[in-house]
Short mmCIF file of C-alpha atoms in Angstrom, two decimals:
data_model
loop_
_atom_site.label_atom_id
_atom_site.label_comp_id
_atom_site.label_asym_id
_atom_site.label_seq_id
_atom_site.Cartn_x
_atom_site.Cartn_y
_atom_site.Cartn_z
CA LYS P 230 3.58 -3.69 -24.39
CA ASN P 231 2.01 -5.78 -27.27
CA GLU P 232 3.16 -4.91 -30.81
CA VAL P 233 -0.60 -4.82 -31.86
CA GLU P 234 -3.06 -3.34 -29.45
CA GLN P 235 -6.91 -3.43 -30.07
CA SER P 236 -9.60 -1.36 -28.17
CA PRO P 237 -11.95 -1.91 -26.73
CA GLN P 238 -11.52 -5.47 -25.66
CA ASN P 239 -15.17 -6.04 -25.16
CA LEU P 240 -17.99 -4.03 -26.83
CA THR P 241 -21.78 -4.55 -26.27
CA ALA P 242 -24.19 -2.49 -28.39
CA GLN P 243 -27.84 -2.54 -29.58
CA GLU P 244 -28.88 -3.56 -33.06
CA GLY P 245 -28.59 -0.69 -35.41
CA GLU P 246 -25.77 1.12 -33.79
CA PHE P 247 -22.61 2.24 -35.50
CA ILE P 248 -19.62 0.14 -34.27
CA THR P 249 -15.94 1.22 -34.32
CA ILE P 250 -12.99 -1.03 -33.26
CA ASN P 251 -9.53 0.35 -33.25
CA CYS P 252 -6.07 -1.13 -33.79
CA SER P 253 -2.74 0.42 -33.07
CA TYR P 254 0.69 -1.21 -33.98
CA SER P 255 4.21 -0.30 -33.09
CA VAL P 256 6.09 -2.17 -35.89
CA GLY P 257 6.77 -1.65 -39.45
CA ILE P 258 4.30 -3.59 -41.55
CA SER P 259 3.65 -4.54 -45.15
CA ALA P 260 -0.11 -5.11 -44.65
CA LEU P 261 -2.79 -5.17 -42.06
CA HIS P 262 -5.64 -7.80 -41.92
CA TRP P 263 -9.14 -7.40 -40.12
CA LEU P 264 -10.37 -10.95 -39.27
CA GLN P 265 -13.69 -12.25 -37.78
CA GLN P 266 -13.68 -15.20 -35.59
CA HIS P 267 -16.98 -16.87 -34.52
CA PRO P 268 -17.48 -19.34 -31.51
CA GLY P 269 -15.88 -22.65 -32.53
CA GLY P 270 -12.74 -20.92 -33.85
CA GLY P 271 -12.97 -20.55 -37.58
CA ILE P 272 -11.39 -17.28 -38.84
CA VAL P 273 -12.54 -15.44 -41.85
CA SER P 274 -10.47 -12.58 -43.55
CA LEU P 275 -12.59 -9.52 -43.82
CA PHE P 276 -10.08 -6.98 -45.30
CA MET P 277 -6.47 -6.58 -46.11
CA LEU P 278 -5.18 -3.05 -46.10
CA SER P 279 -1.93 -1.47 -47.03
CA SER P 280 -3.29 2.08 -47.32
CA GLY P 281 -6.41 4.14 -47.36
CA LYS P 282 -9.93 2.59 -47.02
CA LYS P 283 -11.89 -0.33 -48.08
CA LYS P 284 -15.56 -1.07 -47.92
CA HIS P 285 -17.51 -4.34 -48.22
CA GLY P 286 -21.25 -4.21 -47.52
CA ARG P 287 -21.81 -2.65 -43.96
CA LEU P 288 -18.06 -3.05 -43.08
CA ILE P 289 -15.52 -0.25 -43.76
CA ALA P 290 -11.75 -0.47 -42.79
CA THR P 291 -9.39 2.42 -42.74
CA ILE P 292 -5.61 2.61 -42.14
CA ASN P 293 -3.37 5.49 -41.32
CA ILE P 294 0.18 4.21 -42.00
CA GLN P 295 1.83 7.46 -40.59
CA GLU P 296 -0.01 7.11 -37.38
CA LYS P 297 0.24 3.30 -37.25
CA HIS P 298 -3.54 3.01 -36.66
CA SER P 299 -6.47 1.24 -38.29
CA SER P 300 -10.12 1.15 -37.58
CA LEU P 301 -12.94 -1.23 -38.57
CA HIS P 302 -16.35 0.22 -38.67
CA ILE P 303 -19.70 -1.59 -38.87
CA THR P 304 -22.74 0.33 -40.00
CA ALA P 305 -26.31 -0.66 -38.91
CA SER P 306 -25.04 -3.49 -36.79
CA HIS P 307 -26.92 -6.79 -36.48
CA PRO P 308 -26.97 -9.61 -33.98
CA ARG P 309 -25.27 -11.75 -36.58
CA ASP P 310 -22.25 -9.30 -36.41
CA SER P 311 -21.66 -10.66 -32.83
CA ALA P 312 -18.09 -12.28 -33.04
CA VAL P 313 -14.38 -11.57 -32.14
CA TYR P 314 -12.71 -9.16 -34.47
CA ILE P 315 -8.97 -9.43 -34.72
CA CYS P 316 -6.42 -7.11 -36.16
CA ALA P 317 -3.24 -8.71 -37.47
CA VAL P 318 -0.19 -7.09 -39.15
CA HIS P 319 2.31 -8.67 -41.58
CA GLN P 320 5.85 -8.16 -40.06
CA GLY P 321 8.08 -9.34 -42.70
CA ALA P 322 7.41 -11.92 -45.34
CA GLN P 323 6.24 -14.73 -42.95
CA LYS P 324 5.22 -13.48 -39.55
CA LEU P 325 1.67 -12.31 -38.72
CA VAL P 326 1.39 -10.64 -35.41
CA PHE P 327 -2.17 -10.62 -33.99
CA GLY P 328 -3.88 -8.29 -31.59
CA GLN P 329 -5.75 -9.80 -28.60
CA GLY P 330 -9.15 -9.41 -30.37
CA THR P 331 -12.31 -7.41 -29.61
CA ARG P 332 -15.42 -9.38 -28.53
CA LEU P 333 -18.41 -7.70 -30.05
CA THR P 334 -21.92 -8.47 -28.97
CA ILE P 335 -24.82 -6.93 -30.69
CA ASN P 336 -28.16 -7.35 -28.80
CA PRO P 337 -31.61 -7.26 -30.55
CA GLU R 93 -12.21 -24.39 -55.10
CA THR R 94 -11.82 -26.07 -51.54
CA GLY R 95 -10.86 -24.12 -48.65
CA VAL R 96 -8.37 -25.01 -45.90
CA THR R 97 -9.31 -28.22 -43.94
CA GLN R 98 -7.87 -29.20 -40.53
CA SER R 99 -7.97 -32.41 -38.71
CA PRO R 100 -8.91 -33.44 -36.06
CA THR R 101 -11.33 -30.75 -34.99
CA HIS R 102 -10.98 -31.77 -31.28
CA LEU R 103 -8.71 -34.05 -29.40
CA ILE R 104 -7.71 -34.79 -25.84
CA LYS R 105 -4.24 -35.91 -24.83
CA THR R 106 -2.35 -36.29 -21.48
CA ARG R 107 0.88 -34.59 -20.55
CA GLY R 108 3.95 -36.12 -22.03
CA GLN R 109 2.16 -37.47 -25.05
CA GLN R 110 2.79 -36.51 -28.68
CA VAL R 111 0.23 -35.16 -31.14
CA THR R 112 0.04 -34.48 -34.85
CA LEU R 113 -2.26 -32.08 -36.40
CA ARG R 114 -3.04 -31.87 -40.16
CA CYS R 115 -3.84 -29.23 -42.61
CA SER R 116 -4.81 -29.29 -46.26
CA SER R 117 -4.08 -26.04 -47.97
CA GLN R 118 -6.45 -24.31 -50.31
CA SER R 119 -6.13 -25.27 -54.00
CA GLY R 120 -3.34 -23.16 -55.66
CA HIS R 121 -1.70 -22.15 -52.36
CA ASN R 122 1.79 -23.37 -51.72
CA THR R 123 2.54 -21.75 -48.28
CA VAL R 124 1.08 -22.94 -44.97
CA SER R 125 1.42 -21.12 -41.60
CA TRP R 126 0.49 -22.50 -38.20
CA TYR R 127 -0.70 -20.56 -35.20
CA GLN R 128 -1.53 -21.27 -31.63
CA GLN R 129 -4.49 -19.42 -29.96
CA ALA R 130 -4.82 -19.92 -26.27
CA LEU R 131 -8.15 -19.29 -24.73
CA GLY R 132 -8.97 -15.54 -24.84
CA GLN R 133 -5.91 -14.51 -26.54
CA GLY R 134 -4.97 -13.65 -30.17
CA PRO R 135 -3.23 -16.25 -32.16
CA GLN R 136 0.61 -16.66 -32.02
CA PHE R 137 2.74 -17.43 -34.99
CA ILE R 138 4.41 -20.83 -34.75
CA PHE R 139 6.05 -21.44 -38.20
CA GLN R 140 5.54 -21.32 -41.86
CA TYR R 141 6.20 -23.83 -44.54
CA TYR R 142 6.97 -22.99 -48.14
CA ARG R 143 7.82 -25.55 -50.85
CA GLU R 144 8.36 -28.13 -48.03
CA GLU R 145 10.89 -26.17 -46.08
CA GLU R 146 10.42 -24.20 -42.89
CA ASN R 147 10.45 -20.61 -43.90
CA GLY R 148 10.21 -18.62 -40.66
CA ARG R 149 9.50 -19.52 -37.04
CA GLY R 150 7.99 -17.82 -34.04
CA ASN R 151 8.94 -18.15 -30.44
CA PHE R 152 8.21 -21.84 -29.93
CA PRO R 153 10.58 -24.59 -28.50
CA PRO R 154 11.86 -27.37 -30.82
CA ARG R 155 9.27 -29.86 -29.64
CA PHE R 156 6.98 -27.90 -31.89
CA SER R 157 7.94 -29.29 -35.48
CA GLY R 158 6.25 -29.48 -38.84
CA LEU R 159 6.31 -30.98 -42.28
CA GLN R 160 5.02 -29.79 -45.72
CA PHE R 161 4.32 -32.40 -48.36
CA PRO R 162 4.72 -32.26 -52.19
CA ASN R 163 0.92 -31.52 -52.39
CA TYR R 164 1.41 -28.58 -49.94
CA SER R 165 -0.51 -30.15 -47.12
CA SER R 166 1.15 -29.89 -43.74
CA GLU R 167 1.56 -31.45 -40.41
CA LEU R 168 2.13 -29.87 -36.93
CA ASN R 169 3.87 -32.13 -34.53
CA VAL R 170 4.22 -31.36 -30.79
CA ASN R 171 6.12 -33.72 -28.52
CA ALA R 172 6.24 -33.94 -24.70
CA LEU R 173 2.97 -32.19 -24.41
CA GLU R 174 2.60 -29.76 -21.48
CA LEU R 175 -0.68 -28.46 -19.96
CA ASP R 176 0.04 -25.07 -21.53
CA ASP R 177 -0.16 -26.51 -25.00
CA SER R 178 -3.85 -26.61 -24.62
CA ALA R 179 -5.03 -24.26 -27.33
CA LEU R 180 -6.71 -23.97 -30.83
CA TYR R 181 -4.23 -24.57 -33.45
CA LEU R 182 -5.05 -22.64 -36.69
CA CYS R 183 -3.60 -23.34 -40.00
CA ALA R 184 -3.57 -20.74 -42.95
CA SER R 185 -2.53 -21.03 -46.40
CA SER R 186 -1.49 -18.45 -48.87
CA PRO R 187 -0.58 -18.35 -52.70
CA ALA R 188 3.11 -17.83 -51.91
CA SER R 189 5.54 -16.92 -49.20
CA GLY R 190 5.04 -13.36 -48.24
CA ALA R 191 1.74 -13.05 -49.95
CA ASN R 192 -0.67 -11.12 -47.98
CA VAL R 193 -3.72 -13.24 -48.94
CA LEU R 194 -4.53 -15.76 -46.17
CA THR R 195 -7.18 -18.56 -45.89
CA PHE R 196 -7.74 -19.83 -42.44
CA GLY R 197 -8.93 -23.36 -41.51
CA ALA R 198 -11.38 -23.95 -38.56
CA GLY R 199 -8.75 -25.14 -36.31
CA SER R 200 -7.93 -27.95 -34.21
CA ARG R 201 -8.82 -27.65 -30.40
CA LEU R 202 -6.15 -29.57 -28.36
CA THR R 203 -6.74 -30.22 -24.63
CA VAL R 204 -3.88 -31.52 -22.56
CA LEU R 205 -4.96 -33.15 -19.21
#
């Protein structure tokens, strides 16, 4: 079993739909990242969380430390949101452990 | 403020050869981490360099080695390339070891034939 599990692995939705991507982890962490990866490879950091909730534009990220679970929500989804979304946790000072990613496709 | 730049962006090697990948960290960042991302998988931690010393290593064999230079740029070297080394190699810099702020480069895509 992977230390970081994401669901779903693939998600296709229509423009305007509310999107939720889930991340569960089994190790102690100091922080959790939500990352966005577009075709071609470059990764952009969306959020870093150690507790509670953060919001940036149409994106919302939450984390429940007790339940070892985090969610990324996208409101009013748009085709340009199509990408792979990756959850990653800081395990110790150096090591970042990644989930396998969720491939999101938003159709017009 | 410049971001993280990696070179080359793409390269093709044959089995048994050696490769060097390069990463320039973001201005003000002294820590560089390297990750390997196989197709369809999440990235895997290779190692981290802080102040020119290796500062943590993932489950990769010794033929994966690295360097960090006084300007905090870094190299990843892979010897005796194997077909399974084909992957996207990502570099990320951070302001200090253990800092949770990360800036990723666009990656170097290595194909081993």
